[in-house]
Amino acid sequence: FLPLSRATLSFLVIQGLCKKCIQIFMKFYNPAIIPGRSRGMSIGFPTINIESKEVEKMYQPGVYAARVRIGETQYIAAVHIGPRPTFHDTSTIEIHLIDTVITEQPTIIDELEICHSIREVRAFANTEELKNQISKDIAAVRDILSEL
């Protein structure tokens, strides 16, 4: 058994190369919720925007499969970390709770568990292309989290 550095474990988890590493290295975050621009809601994928220096340091920009706990309820989620090049906008961390209708923005996220990388951040030619990719991302999250 060889000891692995935090950076190596992080790389393996992000690349989805080591399910055992995910179990060993999985870290839970308790991020602060911040106001967003409601763009996700306007395209049919409402998000919760968060601020977390820990998440930004730990993960490369991209889309990730995650589990989120708000109160006693656990959700599966697609998490976007990084810039929003389609809208020429700044970096953010956005959480889309899958198969859940958000009627009121929560005041706190009790736990964010980032489980697996889905893809890198990229620009799309228009909102329709972005919406199609988000649908594919959500399908990938369901598949990945059903295996973990």
mmCIF file with all atom_site columns, N, CA, C and O in Angstrom, residues 7-31:
data_model
loop_
_atom_site.group_PDB
_atom_site.id
_atom_site.type_symbol
_atom_site.label_atom_id
_atom_site.label_alt_id
_atom_site.label_comp_id
_atom_site.label_asym_id
_atom_site.label_entity_id
_atom_site.label_seq_id
_atom_site.pdbx_PDB_ins_code
_atom_site.Cartn_x
_atom_site.Cartn_y
_atom_site.Cartn_z
_atom_site.occupancy
_atom_site.B_iso_or_equiv
_atom_site.pdbx_formal_charge
_atom_site.auth_seq_id
_atom_site.auth_comp_id
_atom_site.auth_asym_id
_atom_site.auth_atom_id
_atom_site.pdbx_PDB_model_num
ATOM 1   N N  . ALA A 1 7  ? -3.006  15.782 -3.713  1.00 0.00 ? 7  ALA A N  1
ATOM 2   C CA . ALA A 1 7  ? -3.108  16.172 -5.127  1.00 0.00 ? 7  ALA A CA 1
ATOM 3   C C  . ALA A 1 7  ? -3.347  14.956 -6.023  1.00 0.00 ? 7  ALA A C  1
ATOM 4   O O  . ALA A 1 7  ? -4.164  15.007 -6.944  1.00 0.00 ? 7  ALA A O  1
ATOM 5   N N  . THR A 1 8  ? -2.662  13.863 -5.740  1.00 0.00 ? 8  THR A N  1
ATOM 6   C CA . THR A 1 8  ? -2.839  12.644 -6.545  1.00 0.00 ? 8  THR A CA 1
ATOM 7   C C  . THR A 1 8  ? -4.238  12.078 -6.354  1.00 0.00 ? 8  THR A C  1
ATOM 8   O O  . THR A 1 8  ? -4.906  11.714 -7.321  1.00 0.00 ? 8  THR A O  1
ATOM 9   N N  . LEU A 1 9  ? -4.694  12.009 -5.105  1.00 0.00 ? 9  LEU A N  1
ATOM 10  C CA . LEU A 1 9  ? -6.045  11.516 -4.846  1.00 0.00 ? 9  LEU A CA 1
ATOM 11  C C  . LEU A 1 9  ? -7.080  12.402 -5.534  1.00 0.00 ? 9  LEU A C  1
ATOM 12  O O  . LEU A 1 9  ? -8.026  11.906 -6.149  1.00 0.00 ? 9  LEU A O  1
ATOM 13  N N  . SER A 1 10 ? -6.886  13.714 -5.441  1.00 0.00 ? 10 SER A N  1
ATOM 14  C CA . SER A 1 10 ? -7.804  14.652 -6.080  1.00 0.00 ? 10 SER A CA 1
ATOM 15  C C  . SER A 1 10 ? -7.858  14.413 -7.582  1.00 0.00 ? 10 SER A C  1
ATOM 16  O O  . SER A 1 10 ? -8.930  14.358 -8.186  1.00 0.00 ? 10 SER A O  1
ATOM 17  N N  . PHE A 1 11 ? -6.690  14.241 -8.203  1.00 0.00 ? 11 PHE A N  1
ATOM 18  C CA . PHE A 1 11 ? -6.624  13.975 -9.645  1.00 0.00 ? 11 PHE A CA 1
ATOM 19  C C  . PHE A 1 11 ? -7.392  12.695 -9.992  1.00 0.00 ? 11 PHE A C  1
ATOM 20  O O  . PHE A 1 11 ? -8.180  12.665 -10.926 1.00 0.00 ? 11 PHE A O  1
ATOM 21  N N  . LEU A 1 12 ? -7.172  11.633 -9.240  1.00 0.00 ? 12 LEU A N  1
ATOM 22  C CA . LEU A 1 12 ? -7.842  10.355 -9.507  1.00 0.00 ? 12 LEU A CA 1
ATOM 23  C C  . LEU A 1 12 ? -9.347  10.465 -9.357  1.00 0.00 ? 12 LEU A C  1
ATOM 24  O O  . LEU A 1 12 ? -10.105 9.933  -10.162 1.00 0.00 ? 12 LEU A O  1
ATOM 25  N N  . VAL A 1 13 ? -9.800  11.176 -8.336  1.00 0.00 ? 13 VAL A N  1
ATOM 26  C CA . VAL A 1 13 ? -11.241 11.359 -8.134  1.00 0.00 ? 13 VAL A CA 1
ATOM 27  C C  . VAL A 1 13 ? -11.829 12.156 -9.277  1.00 0.00 ? 13 VAL A C  1
ATOM 28  O O  . VAL A 1 13 ? -12.840 11.781 -9.867  1.00 0.00 ? 13 VAL A O  1
ATOM 29  N N  . ILE A 1 14 ? -11.205 13.278 -9.614  1.00 0.00 ? 14 ILE A N  1
ATOM 30  C CA . ILE A 1 14 ? -11.722 14.145 -10.666 1.00 0.00 ? 14 ILE A CA 1
ATOM 31  C C  . ILE A 1 14 ? -11.789 13.407 -11.998 1.00 0.00 ? 14 ILE A C  1
ATOM 32  O O  . ILE A 1 14 ? -12.729 13.554 -12.762 1.00 0.00 ? 14 ILE A O  1
ATOM 33  N N  . GLN A 1 15 ? -10.813 12.590 -12.278 1.00 0.00 ? 15 GLN A N  1
ATOM 34  C CA . GLN A 1 15 ? -10.787 11.848 -13.536 1.00 0.00 ? 15 GLN A CA 1
ATOM 35  C C  . GLN A 1 15 ? -11.703 10.628 -13.507 1.00 0.00 ? 15 GLN A C  1
ATOM 36  O O  . GLN A 1 15 ? -11.899 9.986  -14.529 1.00 0.00 ? 15 GLN A O  1
ATOM 37  N N  . GLY A 1 16 ? -12.256 10.307 -12.355 1.00 0.00 ? 16 GLY A N  1
ATOM 38  C CA . GLY A 1 16 ? -13.130 9.144  -12.246 1.00 0.00 ? 16 GLY A CA 1
ATOM 39  C C  . GLY A 1 16 ? -12.371 7.835  -12.374 1.00 0.00 ? 16 GLY A C  1
ATOM 40  O O  . GLY A 1 16 ? -12.929 6.821  -12.774 1.00 0.00 ? 16 GLY A O  1
ATOM 41  N N  . LEU A 1 17 ? -11.082 7.852  -12.049 1.00 0.00 ? 17 LEU A N  1
ATOM 42  C CA . LEU A 1 17 ? -10.236 6.679  -12.256 1.00 0.00 ? 17 LEU A CA 1
ATOM 43  C C  . LEU A 1 17 ? -10.192 5.726  -11.072 1.00 0.00 ? 17 LEU A C  1
ATOM 44  O O  . LEU A 1 17 ? -9.666  4.625  -11.193 1.00 0.00 ? 17 LEU A O  1
ATOM 45  N N  . CYS A 1 18 ? -10.724 6.150  -9.961  1.00 0.00 ? 18 CYS A N  1
ATOM 46  C CA . CYS A 1 18 ? -10.546 5.322  -8.774  1.00 0.00 ? 18 CYS A CA 1
ATOM 47  C C  . CYS A 1 18 ? -11.751 5.441  -7.853  1.00 0.00 ? 18 CYS A C  1
ATOM 48  O O  . CYS A 1 18 ? -11.857 6.381  -7.084  1.00 0.00 ? 18 CYS A O  1
ATOM 49  N N  . LYS A 1 19 ? -12.683 4.474  -7.947  1.00 0.00 ? 19 LYS A N  1
ATOM 50  C CA . LYS A 1 19 ? -13.858 4.514  -7.078  1.00 0.00 ? 19 LYS A CA 1
ATOM 51  C C  . LYS A 1 19 ? -13.466 4.393  -5.614  1.00 0.00 ? 19 LYS A C  1
ATOM 52  O O  . LYS A 1 19 ? -14.060 5.004  -4.748  1.00 0.00 ? 19 LYS A O  1
ATOM 53  N N  . LYS A 1 20 ? -12.452 3.586  -5.306  1.00 0.00 ? 20 LYS A N  1
ATOM 54  C CA . LYS A 1 20 ? -11.998 3.447  -3.932  1.00 0.00 ? 20 LYS A CA 1
ATOM 55  C C  . LYS A 1 20 ? -11.440 4.784  -3.433  1.00 0.00 ? 20 LYS A C  1
ATOM 56  O O  . LYS A 1 20 ? -11.666 5.165  -2.288  1.00 0.00 ? 20 LYS A O  1
ATOM 57  N N  . CYS A 1 21 ? -10.746 5.516  -4.312  1.00 0.00 ? 21 CYS A N  1
ATOM 58  C CA . CYS A 1 21 ? -10.235 6.830  -3.928  1.00 0.00 ? 21 CYS A CA 1
ATOM 59  C C  . CYS A 1 21 ? -11.394 7.760  -3.567  1.00 0.00 ? 21 CYS A C  1
ATOM 60  O O  . CYS A 1 21 ? -11.305 8.549  -2.636  1.00 0.00 ? 21 CYS A O  1
ATOM 61  N N  . ILE A 1 22 ? -12.478 7.637  -4.306  1.00 0.00 ? 22 ILE A N  1
ATOM 62  C CA . ILE A 1 22 ? -13.641 8.472  -4.006  1.00 0.00 ? 22 ILE A CA 1
ATOM 63  C C  . ILE A 1 22 ? -14.107 8.198  -2.588  1.00 0.00 ? 22 ILE A C  1
ATOM 64  O O  . ILE A 1 22 ? -14.387 9.112  -1.822  1.00 0.00 ? 22 ILE A O  1
ATOM 65  N N  . GLN A 1 23 ? -14.168 6.931  -2.215  1.00 0.00 ? 23 GLN A N  1
ATOM 66  C CA . GLN A 1 23 ? -14.610 6.590  -0.863  1.00 0.00 ? 23 GLN A CA 1
ATOM 67  C C  . GLN A 1 23 ? -13.625 7.090  0.183   1.00 0.00 ? 23 GLN A C  1
ATOM 68  O O  . GLN A 1 23 ? -14.008 7.559  1.243   1.00 0.00 ? 23 GLN A O  1
ATOM 69  N N  . ILE A 1 24 ? -12.334 7.005  -0.097  1.00 0.00 ? 24 ILE A N  1
ATOM 70  C CA . ILE A 1 24 ? -11.308 7.422  0.853   1.00 0.00 ? 24 ILE A CA 1
ATOM 71  C C  . ILE A 1 24 ? -11.260 8.942  0.963   1.00 0.00 ? 24 ILE A C  1
ATOM 72  O O  . ILE A 1 24 ? -11.143 9.507  2.032   1.00 0.00 ? 24 ILE A O  1
ATOM 73  N N  . PHE A 1 25 ? -11.362 9.620  -0.165  1.00 0.00 ? 25 PHE A N  1
ATOM 74  C CA . PHE A 1 25 ? -11.039 11.030 -0.248  1.00 0.00 ? 25 PHE A CA 1
ATOM 75  C C  . PHE A 1 25 ? -12.254 11.943 -0.189  1.00 0.00 ? 25 PHE A C  1
ATOM 76  O O  . PHE A 1 25 ? -12.122 13.132 -0.007  1.00 0.00 ? 25 PHE A O  1
ATOM 77  N N  . MET A 1 26 ? -13.442 11.375 -0.341  1.00 0.00 ? 26 MET A N  1
ATOM 78  C CA . MET A 1 26 ? -14.646 12.174 -0.438  1.00 0.00 ? 26 MET A CA 1
ATOM 79  C C  . MET A 1 26 ? -14.699 13.211 0.689   1.00 0.00 ? 26 MET A C  1
ATOM 80  O O  . MET A 1 26 ? -14.474 12.881 1.836   1.00 0.00 ? 26 MET A O  1
ATOM 81  N N  . LYS A 1 27 ? -14.941 14.426 0.323   1.00 0.00 ? 27 LYS A N  1
ATOM 82  C CA . LYS A 1 27 ? -14.977 15.498 1.310   1.00 0.00 ? 27 LYS A CA 1
ATOM 83  C C  . LYS A 1 27 ? -16.331 16.185 1.231   1.00 0.00 ? 27 LYS A C  1
ATOM 84  O O  . LYS A 1 27 ? -16.871 16.370 0.161   1.00 0.00 ? 27 LYS A O  1
ATOM 85  N N  . PHE A 1 28 ? -16.833 16.562 2.373   1.00 0.00 ? 28 PHE A N  1
ATOM 86  C CA . PHE A 1 28 ? -18.126 17.213 2.431   1.00 0.00 ? 28 PHE A CA 1
ATOM 87  C C  . PHE A 1 28 ? -17.926 18.696 2.736   1.00 0.00 ? 28 PHE A C  1
ATOM 88  O O  . PHE A 1 28 ? -17.109 19.062 3.570   1.00 0.00 ? 28 PHE A O  1
ATOM 89  N N  . TYR A 1 29 ? -18.678 19.533 2.052   1.00 0.00 ? 29 TYR A N  1
ATOM 90  C CA . TYR A 1 29 ? -18.564 20.969 2.220   1.00 0.00 ? 29 TYR A CA 1
ATOM 91  C C  . TYR A 1 29 ? -19.880 21.522 2.749   1.00 0.00 ? 29 TYR A C  1
ATOM 92  O O  . TYR A 1 29 ? -20.944 20.957 2.521   1.00 0.00 ? 29 TYR A O  1
ATOM 93  N N  . ASN A 1 30 ? -19.805 22.646 3.428   1.00 0.00 ? 30 ASN A N  1
ATOM 94  C CA . ASN A 1 30 ? -20.969 23.359 3.935   1.00 0.00 ? 30 ASN A CA 1
ATOM 95  C C  . ASN A 1 30 ? -20.855 24.781 3.395   1.00 0.00 ? 30 ASN A C  1
ATOM 96  O O  . ASN A 1 30 ? -20.363 25.670 4.089   1.00 0.00 ? 30 ASN A O  1
ATOM 97  N N  . PRO A 1 31 ? -21.262 24.980 2.134   1.00 0.00 ? 31 PRO A N  1
ATOM 98  C CA . PRO A 1 31 ? -21.021 26.272 1.481   1.00 0.00 ? 31 PRO A CA 1
ATOM 99  C C  . PRO A 1 31 ? -22.065 27.339 1.818   1.00 0.00 ? 31 PRO A C  1
ATOM 100 O O  . PRO A 1 31 ? -23.184 27.030 2.216   1.00 0.00 ? 31 PRO A O  1
#
